[in-house]
Short mmCIF file of C-alpha atoms in Angstrom, two decimals:
data_model
loop_
_atom_site.label_atom_id
_atom_site.label_comp_id
_atom_site.label_asym_id
_atom_site.label_seq_id
_atom_site.Cartn_x
_atom_site.Cartn_y
_atom_site.Cartn_z
CA UNK A 1 -41.94 -37.08 -49.89
CA UNK A 2 -39.27 -38.50 -52.18
CA UNK A 3 -41.89 -38.70 -54.95
CA UNK A 4 -42.56 -34.94 -54.69
CA UNK A 5 -38.86 -34.14 -54.79
CA UNK A 6 -38.37 -36.26 -57.90
CA UNK A 7 -41.30 -34.53 -59.62
CA UNK A 8 -39.95 -31.08 -58.77
CA UNK A 9 -36.50 -31.97 -60.11
CA UNK A 10 -38.04 -33.30 -63.32
CA UNK A 11 -40.13 -30.14 -63.69
CA UNK A 12 -37.13 -27.87 -63.15
CA UNK A 13 -35.05 -29.88 -65.63
CA UNK A 14 -37.84 -29.57 -68.19
CA UNK A 15 -37.98 -25.80 -67.63
CA UNK A 16 -34.23 -25.41 -68.07
CA UNK A 17 -34.34 -27.57 -71.20
CA UNK A 18 -37.14 -25.50 -72.70
CA UNK A 19 -35.22 -22.31 -71.92
CA UNK A 20 -32.23 -23.69 -73.75
CA UNK A 21 -34.39 -24.54 -76.72
CA UNK A 22 -35.64 -20.99 -77.23
CA UNK A 23 -37.35 -19.36 -74.29
CA UNK A 24 -34.27 -17.16 -73.71
CA UNK A 25 -33.45 -16.69 -77.36
CA UNK A 26 -33.61 -12.96 -78.13
CA UNK A 27 -36.11 -11.98 -80.75
CA UNK A 28 -35.61 -8.47 -82.13
CA UNK A 29 -38.86 -6.74 -82.99
CA UNK A 30 -37.42 -3.30 -83.74
CA UNK A 31 -33.93 -1.87 -84.00
CA UNK A 32 -32.07 1.04 -85.54
CA UNK A 33 -28.43 0.44 -86.30
CA UNK A 34 -25.81 1.85 -88.62
CA UNK A 35 -26.70 -0.19 -91.69
CA UNK A 36 -30.37 0.85 -91.53
CA UNK A 37 -29.80 4.46 -90.51
CA UNK A 38 -28.64 7.37 -92.74
CA UNK A 39 -31.21 6.40 -95.37
CA UNK A 40 -33.47 9.47 -95.35
CA UNK A 41 -33.16 13.24 -95.10
CA UNK A 42 -34.53 13.04 -91.56
CA UNK A 43 -31.78 10.56 -90.66
CA UNK A 44 -29.13 12.88 -92.05
CA UNK A 45 -30.51 15.88 -90.15
CA UNK A 46 -30.68 13.88 -86.93
CA UNK A 47 -27.09 12.69 -87.35
CA UNK A 48 -25.90 16.24 -87.98
CA UNK A 49 -27.73 17.52 -84.91
CA UNK A 50 -26.07 14.77 -82.87
CA UNK A 51 -22.63 15.99 -83.99
CA UNK A 52 -23.38 19.35 -82.34
CA UNK A 53 -24.50 17.63 -79.14
CA UNK A 54 -21.07 17.47 -77.44
CA UNK A 55 -20.87 21.28 -77.68
CA UNK A 56 -23.24 21.36 -74.70
CA UNK A 57 -20.75 19.44 -72.58
CA UNK A 58 -17.82 21.46 -73.90
CA UNK A 59 -19.40 24.84 -73.15
CA UNK A 60 -21.12 23.93 -69.94
CA UNK A 61 -17.91 25.18 -68.28
CA UNK A 62 -14.64 23.67 -69.51
CA UNK A 63 -14.64 25.21 -73.00
CA UNK A 64 -13.90 28.67 -71.67
CA UNK A 65 -13.21 28.43 -67.95
CA UNK A 66 -10.39 25.87 -67.83
CA UNK A 67 -8.33 28.31 -69.88
CA UNK A 68 -9.73 31.58 -68.50
CA UNK A 69 -9.02 30.54 -64.91
CA UNK A 70 -5.42 29.86 -65.99
CA UNK A 71 -4.96 33.31 -67.52
CA UNK A 72 -3.93 36.77 -66.33
CA UNK A 73 -7.46 38.16 -66.67
CA UNK A 74 -9.75 36.15 -64.44
CA UNK A 75 -9.76 33.55 -61.70
CA UNK A 76 -12.05 31.22 -59.80
CA UNK A 77 -12.63 31.41 -56.09
CA UNK A 78 -10.58 28.61 -54.42
CA UNK A 79 -13.42 26.16 -53.94
CA UNK A 80 -14.25 22.69 -55.37
CA UNK A 81 -10.78 22.39 -56.90
CA UNK A 82 -11.03 25.41 -59.20
CA UNK A 83 -7.85 26.90 -57.76
CA UNK A 84 -5.81 24.21 -59.54
CA UNK A 85 -5.90 26.29 -62.74
CA UNK A 86 -4.58 29.51 -61.22
CA UNK A 87 -1.93 27.55 -59.30
CA UNK A 88 -1.14 25.01 -62.04
CA UNK A 89 -1.19 22.08 -59.61
CA UNK A 90 -3.52 19.78 -61.56
CA UNK A 91 -2.26 16.32 -62.49
CA UNK A 92 -2.82 13.96 -65.46
CA UNK A 93 -5.54 12.12 -63.55
CA UNK A 94 -7.30 15.42 -62.73
CA UNK A 95 -7.60 13.97 -59.26
CA UNK A 96 -8.77 17.13 -57.52
CA UNK A 97 -11.49 17.77 -60.08
CA UNK A 98 -12.73 14.20 -59.82
CA UNK A 99 -12.72 14.27 -56.02
CA UNK A 100 -15.07 17.26 -56.07
CA UNK A 101 -17.18 15.86 -58.90
CA UNK A 102 -15.95 18.67 -61.16
CA UNK A 103 -14.40 16.71 -63.97
CA UNK A 104 -17.05 18.29 -66.24
CA UNK A 105 -15.30 21.63 -65.65
CA UNK A 106 -11.83 20.28 -66.40
CA UNK A 107 -9.71 19.56 -69.50
CA UNK A 108 -10.95 16.00 -69.12
CA UNK A 109 -14.32 17.29 -70.35
CA UNK A 110 -12.63 19.00 -73.29
CA UNK A 111 -11.03 15.72 -74.32
CA UNK A 112 -14.20 13.66 -73.93
CA UNK A 113 -16.60 16.10 -75.60
CA UNK A 114 -14.33 16.83 -78.57
CA UNK A 115 -13.75 13.16 -79.37
CA UNK A 116 -17.45 12.46 -79.00
CA UNK A 117 -18.09 15.24 -81.52
CA UNK A 118 -15.39 13.95 -83.87
CA UNK A 119 -16.88 10.46 -83.78
CA UNK A 120 -20.35 11.74 -84.64
CA UNK A 121 -18.94 13.97 -87.39
CA UNK A 122 -17.09 11.03 -88.90
CA UNK A 123 -20.29 9.00 -89.15
CA UNK A 124 -21.96 11.87 -90.96
CA UNK A 125 -19.08 12.22 -93.41
CA UNK A 126 -19.01 8.50 -94.14
CA UNK A 127 -22.72 7.76 -94.43
CA UNK A 128 -24.61 10.89 -95.47
CA UNK A 129 -23.09 11.07 -99.01
CA UNK A 130 -25.23 8.03 -99.90
CA UNK A 131 -28.39 9.41 -98.30
CA UNK A 132 -31.31 10.02 -100.64
CA UNK A 133 -32.14 13.71 -100.06
CA UNK A 134 -31.96 17.20 -101.51
CA UNK A 135 -28.47 17.58 -102.97
CA UNK A 136 -27.91 21.17 -101.81
CA UNK A 137 -28.89 20.38 -98.23
CA UNK A 138 -26.79 17.21 -98.23
CA UNK A 139 -23.79 19.23 -99.38
CA UNK A 140 -24.35 21.77 -96.61
CA UNK A 141 -24.61 19.01 -94.00
CA UNK A 142 -21.29 17.61 -95.12
CA UNK A 143 -19.82 21.11 -94.89
CA UNK A 144 -21.05 21.39 -91.32
CA UNK A 145 -19.52 18.02 -90.45
CA UNK A 146 -16.15 19.01 -91.93
CA UNK A 147 -16.33 22.29 -90.00
CA UNK A 148 -17.13 20.57 -86.71
CA UNK A 149 -14.42 17.95 -87.12
CA UNK A 150 -11.90 20.71 -87.77
CA UNK A 151 -13.15 22.71 -84.79
CA UNK A 152 -13.02 19.76 -82.41
CA UNK A 153 -9.50 18.79 -83.53
CA UNK A 154 -8.33 22.40 -83.23
CA UNK A 155 -9.79 22.66 -79.73
CA UNK A 156 -7.92 19.49 -78.77
CA UNK A 157 -4.55 20.46 -80.17
CA UNK A 158 -4.53 23.95 -78.67
CA UNK A 159 -5.23 22.37 -75.27
CA UNK A 160 -3.12 19.19 -75.41
CA UNK A 161 -0.58 19.62 -78.23
CA UNK A 162 -0.06 16.29 -80.03
CA UNK A 163 -3.39 14.45 -80.01
CA UNK A 164 -5.16 11.51 -81.62
CA UNK A 165 -6.11 12.40 -85.19
CA UNK A 166 -9.40 10.61 -85.82
CA UNK A 167 -10.81 10.80 -89.35
CA UNK A 168 -12.68 7.48 -89.49
CA UNK A 169 -15.59 6.24 -87.43
CA UNK A 170 -15.14 3.54 -84.80
CA UNK A 171 -16.99 0.87 -86.73
CA UNK A 172 -15.33 -1.93 -84.75
CA UNK A 173 -13.28 -2.12 -81.54
CA UNK A 174 -9.94 -2.09 -83.37
CA UNK A 175 -10.72 1.16 -85.20
CA UNK A 176 -11.54 2.89 -81.92
CA UNK A 177 -7.86 2.89 -80.95
CA UNK A 178 -5.43 5.22 -82.66
CA UNK A 179 -2.04 6.64 -81.72
CA UNK A 180 -1.21 10.26 -81.03
CA UNK A 181 -0.27 12.30 -84.10
CA UNK A 182 2.17 15.23 -84.22
CA UNK A 183 0.55 18.64 -83.97
CA UNK A 184 1.73 19.50 -87.50
CA UNK A 185 -0.25 16.54 -88.91
CA UNK A 186 -3.32 17.57 -86.93
CA UNK A 187 -3.16 21.06 -88.41
CA UNK A 188 -2.73 19.64 -91.90
CA UNK A 189 -5.98 17.73 -91.45
CA UNK A 190 -7.73 20.74 -89.93
CA UNK A 191 -6.84 22.79 -93.01
CA UNK A 192 -8.03 20.01 -95.34
CA UNK A 193 -11.34 19.76 -93.50
CA UNK A 194 -11.80 23.52 -93.62
CA UNK A 195 -11.09 23.54 -97.36
CA UNK A 196 -14.02 21.15 -97.70
CA UNK A 197 -16.18 23.14 -95.30
CA UNK A 198 -15.58 26.38 -97.21
CA UNK A 199 -16.46 24.64 -100.47
CA UNK A 200 -19.66 23.07 -99.12
CA UNK A 201 -21.16 25.62 -96.74
CA UNK A 202 -23.48 28.40 -97.92
CA UNK A 203 -22.56 32.04 -97.48
CA UNK A 204 -24.04 33.82 -94.49
CA UNK A 205 -27.68 34.84 -94.64
CA UNK A 206 -30.42 35.33 -92.08
CA UNK A 207 -31.89 31.98 -93.16
CA UNK A 208 -29.01 29.96 -91.70
CA UNK A 209 -30.13 28.11 -88.60
CA UNK A 210 -28.85 29.63 -85.37
CA UNK A 211 -25.74 27.90 -84.13
CA UNK A 212 -24.83 26.55 -87.56
CA UNK A 213 -21.73 27.84 -89.41
CA UNK A 214 -21.63 29.78 -92.65
CA UNK A 215 -18.90 29.70 -95.30
CA UNK A 216 -17.47 32.85 -93.71
CA UNK A 217 -17.44 31.26 -90.25
CA UNK A 218 -15.39 28.40 -91.73
CA UNK A 219 -12.99 30.95 -93.21
CA UNK A 220 -12.73 32.66 -89.81
CA UNK A 221 -11.90 29.37 -88.09
CA UNK A 222 -9.42 28.68 -90.89
CA UNK A 223 -7.73 32.05 -90.30
CA UNK A 224 -7.49 31.46 -86.55
CA UNK A 225 -6.27 27.88 -86.84
CA UNK A 226 -3.62 28.96 -89.36
CA UNK A 227 -2.50 31.73 -86.99
CA UNK A 228 -2.12 29.19 -84.18
CA UNK A 229 -0.33 26.88 -86.61
CA UNK A 230 2.05 29.74 -87.51
CA UNK A 231 1.09 29.71 -91.19
CA UNK A 232 0.75 33.48 -91.32
CA UNK A 233 0.27 33.94 -95.05
CA UNK A 234 -2.58 31.42 -95.04
CA UNK A 235 -4.07 33.06 -91.95
CA UNK A 236 -4.02 36.50 -93.56
CA UNK A 237 -5.53 35.18 -96.78
CA UNK A 238 -8.50 33.57 -95.02
CA UNK A 239 -9.07 36.52 -92.69
CA UNK A 240 -9.16 38.92 -95.63
CA UNK A 241 -11.56 36.61 -97.44
CA UNK A 242 -13.97 37.09 -94.53
CA UNK A 243 -13.51 40.84 -94.36
CA UNK A 244 -13.83 41.38 -98.11
CA UNK A 245 -16.98 39.23 -98.29
CA UNK A 246 -18.97 42.07 -96.76
CA UNK A 247 -21.25 39.53 -95.07
CA UNK A 248 -20.47 40.76 -91.54
CA UNK A 249 -19.74 44.11 -89.92
CA UNK A 250 -18.74 45.37 -86.50
CA UNK A 251 -21.51 46.34 -84.11
CA UNK A 252 -21.42 50.06 -83.27
CA UNK A 253 -21.60 49.44 -79.51
CA UNK A 254 -19.46 46.59 -78.20
CA UNK A 255 -21.81 46.10 -75.25
CA UNK A 256 -24.64 45.09 -77.58
CA UNK A 257 -22.73 41.93 -78.50
CA UNK A 258 -23.72 40.49 -75.10
CA UNK A 259 -27.30 41.73 -74.90
CA UNK A 260 -29.98 39.03 -74.98
CA UNK A 261 -32.62 41.38 -76.51
CA UNK A 262 -30.13 42.33 -79.27
CA UNK A 263 -28.94 38.80 -79.91
CA UNK A 264 -30.22 38.60 -83.49
CA UNK A 265 -28.98 42.08 -84.36
CA UNK A 266 -25.54 41.15 -83.04
CA UNK A 267 -25.29 38.29 -85.54
CA UNK A 268 -23.90 40.87 -87.95
CA UNK A 269 -20.66 40.45 -85.97
CA UNK A 270 -21.09 37.26 -83.96
CA UNK A 271 -20.31 34.67 -86.60
CA UNK A 272 -20.67 31.47 -84.58
CA UNK A 273 -21.59 30.85 -80.97
CA UNK A 274 -22.83 28.25 -78.58
CA UNK A 275 -26.49 29.23 -78.45
CA UNK A 276 -27.73 29.30 -74.87
CA UNK A 277 -31.36 29.10 -73.83
CA UNK A 278 -32.83 29.86 -70.45
CA UNK A 279 -35.89 27.72 -71.12
CA UNK A 280 -36.11 24.00 -70.48
CA UNK A 281 -35.77 21.83 -72.39
CA UNK A 282 -32.96 23.72 -74.02
CA UNK A 283 -29.19 24.05 -74.01
CA UNK A 284 -27.73 26.08 -71.19
CA UNK A 285 -24.41 26.63 -69.47
CA UNK A 286 -23.11 26.91 -65.94
CA UNK A 287 -20.89 29.80 -67.05
CA UNK A 288 -23.53 32.48 -66.53
CA UNK A 289 -24.05 31.68 -62.85
CA UNK A 290 -20.32 31.56 -62.11
CA UNK A 291 -19.77 35.18 -63.13
CA UNK A 292 -22.66 36.89 -61.33
CA UNK A 293 -22.45 38.27 -57.74
CA UNK A 294 -22.47 35.81 -54.86
CA UNK A 295 -25.67 34.78 -53.10
CA UNK A 296 -27.74 35.80 -56.15
CA UNK A 297 -27.53 39.40 -54.94
CA UNK A 298 -27.20 41.10 -58.33
CA UNK A 299 -30.53 41.06 -60.17
CA UNK A 300 -28.99 42.91 -63.13
CA UNK A 301 -26.69 39.93 -63.64
CA UNK A 302 -28.79 36.81 -63.12
CA UNK A 303 -31.69 35.61 -61.02
CA UNK A 304 -29.41 33.01 -59.42
CA UNK A 305 -25.63 33.45 -59.34
CA UNK A 306 -22.80 32.28 -57.12
CA UNK A 307 -19.91 34.72 -57.43
CA UNK A 308 -17.52 31.89 -58.28
CA UNK A 309 -15.49 33.73 -60.93
CA UNK A 310 -13.92 37.18 -60.78
CA UNK A 311 -11.48 39.42 -62.66
CA UNK A 312 -8.06 40.53 -61.46
CA UNK A 313 -7.78 44.17 -60.44
CA UNK A 314 -4.59 44.41 -62.50
CA UNK A 315 -6.51 43.53 -65.65
CA UNK A 316 -9.19 46.12 -64.89
CA UNK A 317 -6.47 48.72 -64.32
CA UNK A 318 -4.84 47.92 -67.68
CA UNK A 319 -7.71 49.55 -69.58
CA UNK A 320 -7.72 53.13 -70.76
CA UNK A 321 -10.58 54.72 -68.76
CA UNK A 322 -12.10 55.82 -72.08
CA UNK A 323 -12.19 52.27 -73.42
CA UNK A 324 -15.85 51.29 -73.81
CA UNK A 325 -14.94 47.64 -73.26
CA UNK A 326 -14.13 48.40 -69.64
CA UNK A 327 -17.85 49.01 -69.18
CA UNK A 328 -18.21 45.23 -69.47
CA UNK A 329 -16.42 45.04 -66.12
CA UNK A 330 -17.47 46.59 -62.82
CA UNK A 331 -16.20 47.12 -59.31
CA UNK A 332 -19.64 47.79 -57.83
CA UNK A 333 -23.17 46.59 -58.41
CA UNK A 334 -26.72 47.25 -57.25
CA UNK A 335 -27.94 44.63 -54.77
CA UNK A 336 -31.43 43.21 -54.35
CA UNK A 337 -32.26 45.90 -51.81
CA UNK A 338 -31.50 48.64 -54.31
CA UNK A 339 -28.32 49.76 -52.56
CA UNK A 340 -24.91 49.91 -54.15
CA UNK A 341 -22.53 47.13 -53.13
CA UNK A 342 -19.05 48.65 -53.10
CA UNK A 343 -15.95 46.81 -54.25
CA UNK A 344 -14.70 45.92 -50.78
CA UNK A 345 -17.94 44.00 -50.22
CA UNK A 346 -18.22 42.27 -53.60
CA UNK A 347 -16.35 39.22 -52.31
CA UNK A 348 -15.47 38.15 -48.78
CA UNK A 349 -12.00 36.90 -49.75
CA UNK A 350 -10.60 40.04 -51.39
CA UNK A 351 -11.30 43.78 -51.34
CA UNK A 352 -10.35 44.01 -55.02
CA UNK A 353 -12.94 41.81 -56.69
CA UNK A 354 -14.01 42.85 -60.19
CA UNK A 355 -17.18 41.55 -61.86
CA UNK A 356 -17.53 40.52 -65.51
CA UNK A 357 -20.72 41.64 -67.26
CA UNK A 358 -20.60 39.70 -70.55
CA UNK A 359 -23.00 37.00 -69.33
CA UNK A 360 -25.74 39.11 -67.80
CA UNK A 361 -29.35 38.04 -68.21
CA UNK A 362 -31.70 39.63 -65.65
CA UNK A 363 -34.54 37.50 -67.04
CA UNK A 364 -32.72 34.21 -66.54
CA UNK A 365 -34.51 31.05 -65.53
CA UNK A 366 -32.80 30.64 -62.18
CA UNK A 367 -29.14 30.12 -63.03
CA UNK A 368 -29.83 29.45 -66.72
CA UNK A 369 -28.98 32.51 -68.79
CA UNK A 370 -29.69 33.07 -72.47
CA UNK A 371 -26.55 35.05 -73.33
CA UNK A 372 -24.72 33.19 -76.08
CA UNK A 373 -21.12 32.06 -75.60
CA UNK A 374 -19.19 33.64 -78.46
CA UNK A 375 -16.73 31.45 -80.36
CA UNK A 376 -15.99 33.35 -83.58
CA UNK A 377 -16.74 36.98 -84.31
CA UNK A 378 -15.63 39.58 -86.82
CA UNK A 379 -13.49 41.54 -84.35
CA UNK A 380 -11.39 38.41 -83.96
CA UNK A 381 -10.91 38.25 -87.73
CA UNK A 382 -9.69 41.86 -87.86
CA UNK A 383 -7.12 41.22 -85.14
CA UNK A 384 -6.04 37.94 -86.72
CA UNK A 385 -5.45 39.81 -89.98
CA UNK A 386 -3.51 42.52 -88.16
CA UNK A 387 -1.26 40.05 -86.37
CA UNK A 388 -0.68 37.86 -89.43
CA UNK A 389 0.20 40.88 -91.55
CA UNK A 390 2.58 42.17 -88.87
CA UNK A 391 4.34 38.83 -88.59
CA UNK A 392 4.85 38.88 -92.35
CA UNK A 393 5.58 42.55 -92.98
CA UNK A 394 5.87 44.32 -89.63
CA UNK A 395 3.68 47.25 -88.66
CA UNK A 396 2.48 48.06 -92.18
CA UNK A 397 -0.34 50.44 -92.97
CA UNK A 398 -2.58 47.42 -93.50
CA UNK A 399 -1.72 45.97 -90.09
CA UNK A 400 -2.48 49.33 -88.48
CA UNK A 401 -5.74 49.68 -90.37
CA UNK A 402 -7.07 46.38 -89.07
CA UNK A 403 -6.19 46.96 -85.41
CA UNK A 404 -7.37 50.57 -85.49
CA UNK A 405 -10.81 49.41 -86.67
CA UNK A 406 -11.20 47.62 -83.34
CA UNK A 407 -9.69 50.45 -81.30
CA UNK A 408 -12.03 53.02 -82.86
CA UNK A 409 -15.08 50.94 -82.01
CA UNK A 410 -13.81 50.87 -78.40
CA UNK A 411 -13.53 54.67 -78.35
CA UNK A 412 -9.72 54.75 -78.55
CA UNK A 413 -7.35 56.66 -80.80
CA UNK A 414 -5.11 55.07 -83.43
CA UNK A 415 -2.36 52.82 -82.16
CA UNK A 416 0.98 54.57 -81.67
CA UNK A 417 2.59 54.87 -85.12
CA UNK A 418 6.03 53.59 -86.03
CA UNK A 419 6.16 50.59 -83.69
CA UNK A 420 8.75 47.90 -84.29
CA UNK A 421 7.50 44.53 -85.45
CA UNK A 422 7.76 42.99 -81.97
CA UNK A 423 6.15 45.99 -80.30
CA UNK A 424 3.31 45.97 -82.81
CA UNK A 425 2.62 42.26 -82.29
CA UNK A 426 2.63 42.81 -78.53
CA UNK A 427 0.07 45.57 -79.06
CA UNK A 428 -2.16 43.23 -81.04
CA UNK A 429 -1.97 40.62 -78.29
CA UNK A 430 -2.89 43.26 -75.73
CA UNK A 431 -5.77 44.44 -77.90
CA UNK A 432 -7.00 40.86 -78.09
CA UNK A 433 -6.87 40.67 -74.30
CA UNK A 434 -9.07 43.75 -73.95
CA UNK A 435 -11.48 42.56 -76.64
CA UNK A 436 -12.00 38.88 -75.75
CA UNK A 437 -11.78 38.63 -71.97
CA UNK A 438 -14.13 36.05 -70.52
CA UNK A 439 -14.45 34.28 -73.88
CA UNK A 440 -11.86 31.54 -73.41
CA UNK A 441 -9.25 33.14 -75.65
CA UNK A 442 -6.45 34.82 -73.67
CA UNK A 443 -4.70 31.73 -72.28
CA UNK A 444 -4.11 30.39 -75.79
CA UNK A 445 -2.67 33.70 -76.95
CA UNK A 446 -0.18 33.45 -74.09
CA UNK A 447 0.70 29.81 -74.68
CA UNK A 448 1.01 29.95 -78.47
CA UNK A 449 3.44 32.86 -78.09
CA UNK A 450 5.20 31.38 -75.02
CA UNK A 451 4.51 34.57 -73.05
CA UNK A 452 2.64 32.80 -70.26
CA UNK A 453 5.82 32.16 -68.27
CA UNK A 454 6.53 35.88 -67.87
CA UNK A 455 3.01 37.34 -67.94
CA UNK A 456 1.23 35.09 -65.43
CA UNK A 457 3.46 35.84 -62.39
CA UNK A 458 2.37 39.49 -62.63
CA UNK A 459 -1.35 38.63 -62.35
CA UNK A 460 -1.74 38.09 -58.61
CA UNK A 461 -3.86 39.23 -55.68
CA UNK A 462 -4.33 38.34 -52.04
CA UNK A 463 -6.17 35.13 -53.00
CA UNK A 464 -3.40 34.03 -55.35
CA UNK A 465 -0.32 35.98 -54.23
CA UNK A 466 2.13 33.74 -56.08
CA UNK A 467 1.55 32.14 -59.48
CA UNK A 468 4.42 30.32 -61.16
CA UNK A 469 3.56 28.21 -64.18
CA UNK A 470 6.24 25.97 -65.63
CA UNK A 471 7.00 25.09 -69.24
CA UNK A 472 4.83 21.96 -69.08
CA UNK A 473 1.74 24.10 -68.45
CA UNK A 474 1.76 25.25 -72.06
CA UNK A 475 -0.55 22.29 -72.59
CA UNK A 476 -2.85 20.43 -70.27
CA UNK A 477 -1.87 16.79 -69.63
CA UNK A 478 -3.65 14.18 -71.69
CA UNK A 479 -6.13 12.51 -69.30
CA UNK A 480 -4.69 9.42 -67.62
CA UNK A 481 -8.01 7.65 -68.18
CA UNK A 482 -7.42 7.82 -71.93
CA UNK A 483 -3.81 6.68 -71.68
CA UNK A 484 -4.88 3.66 -69.63
CA UNK A 485 -7.67 2.82 -72.08
CA UNK A 486 -5.80 3.33 -75.34
CA UNK A 487 -2.32 1.78 -75.67
CA UNK A 488 -1.59 4.04 -78.64
CA UNK A 489 -1.86 7.22 -76.61
CA UNK A 490 1.29 8.53 -74.98
CA UNK A 491 1.40 11.46 -72.58
CA UNK A 492 2.66 14.69 -74.12
CA UNK A 493 6.40 14.93 -73.49
CA UNK A 494 6.46 17.72 -70.92
CA UNK A 495 4.13 15.74 -68.65
CA UNK A 496 5.92 12.39 -68.90
#
């Protein structure tokens, strides 16, 4: 017996020795890593496509709803932690969202997706210039990467204020950590990136791939970022560059902007969007199903919808009855049985529920709709130009001309003449509210102008009878996860 034990020990020792000599040595047969990638045109295209990838996470929900549910236009039913936006009781850890598995709907998702997109854009900007490929296409790819990096940084700073400015790839662990930069420095970089994007991107044509920006889309983002950054002369200049280009024009019927069958026709106004597809595989969004009637009872809206998001009655009532944009809201709908569902029965929690119709797709694949999520469109540029002009020169004839272009399309008369500068700017902000509801825009208009503290308490109902934001809610808190992981990141001051 002892002999067998000795033999087994010897055998095991021999096996361990042989393992040490090479049996466990890793032999790489195939690998793709940074030094061997970015060599061909296909590599460059793949890298550029990857930089758009985080848009799917951003616009699954958080990109519009985290802000819209905070605004005076719309709200979420108080389930799975979505009431934290209307009540402003979220915390830096986004504890409630995490507890319900809804961090993908929260500002945490905005932070994660934007920095993922910035990282991928940085790799493109650093490596693609040396790629052996068609020069014109390489230049356009670099323009797209500059555009995306600017867009991601702008999305971060309008949500969090001072953020990490990341303009180099994380090629080693040390370079992955960077401190927070002042908002002014972030905007300076955004403008520099957009200068490069405008120089490199082609002008709009039908040949541009869907979901990719044109030179004019970069100018539109430039105009909007400059408006937010309070550089009004720069904002006006870039907005007028878009308008004078003649590349885009307003759709005659505002409702057609949100029609799936008229999607390509609407590109004459819709300059850049997150392109949704109802087919799989394909990029979709949860947003469509949130806005439709509960229990999938509205076939005109979506095949499968949950009634999770609604519009305040006060916002519906703010419209002139002749305003065509109000037709993108409704207080009744036709149910599956063909009967009209009246407002008191739209939602069980309130008799004043109002439905939003911008994300309808009656041919959806279950809850996956194909209505695009608009990010930049020409109407926005007109109102940016109107506001920027008014902030520089008051209610001038030019400022009136730009806002009246949008009012006329909506079926309204000219804006009241002779308004003071402040009254005119308030009118532009109100016009923006009527034009861009449900598109993730209103909350930022209220926060950038510091009007949220007085406007929000007036947007209430029996679900949210009291709403009292505080000064710190101008920005969302930087996620605690990031602060714990990166010693250079400090919480924005109001949340400390």
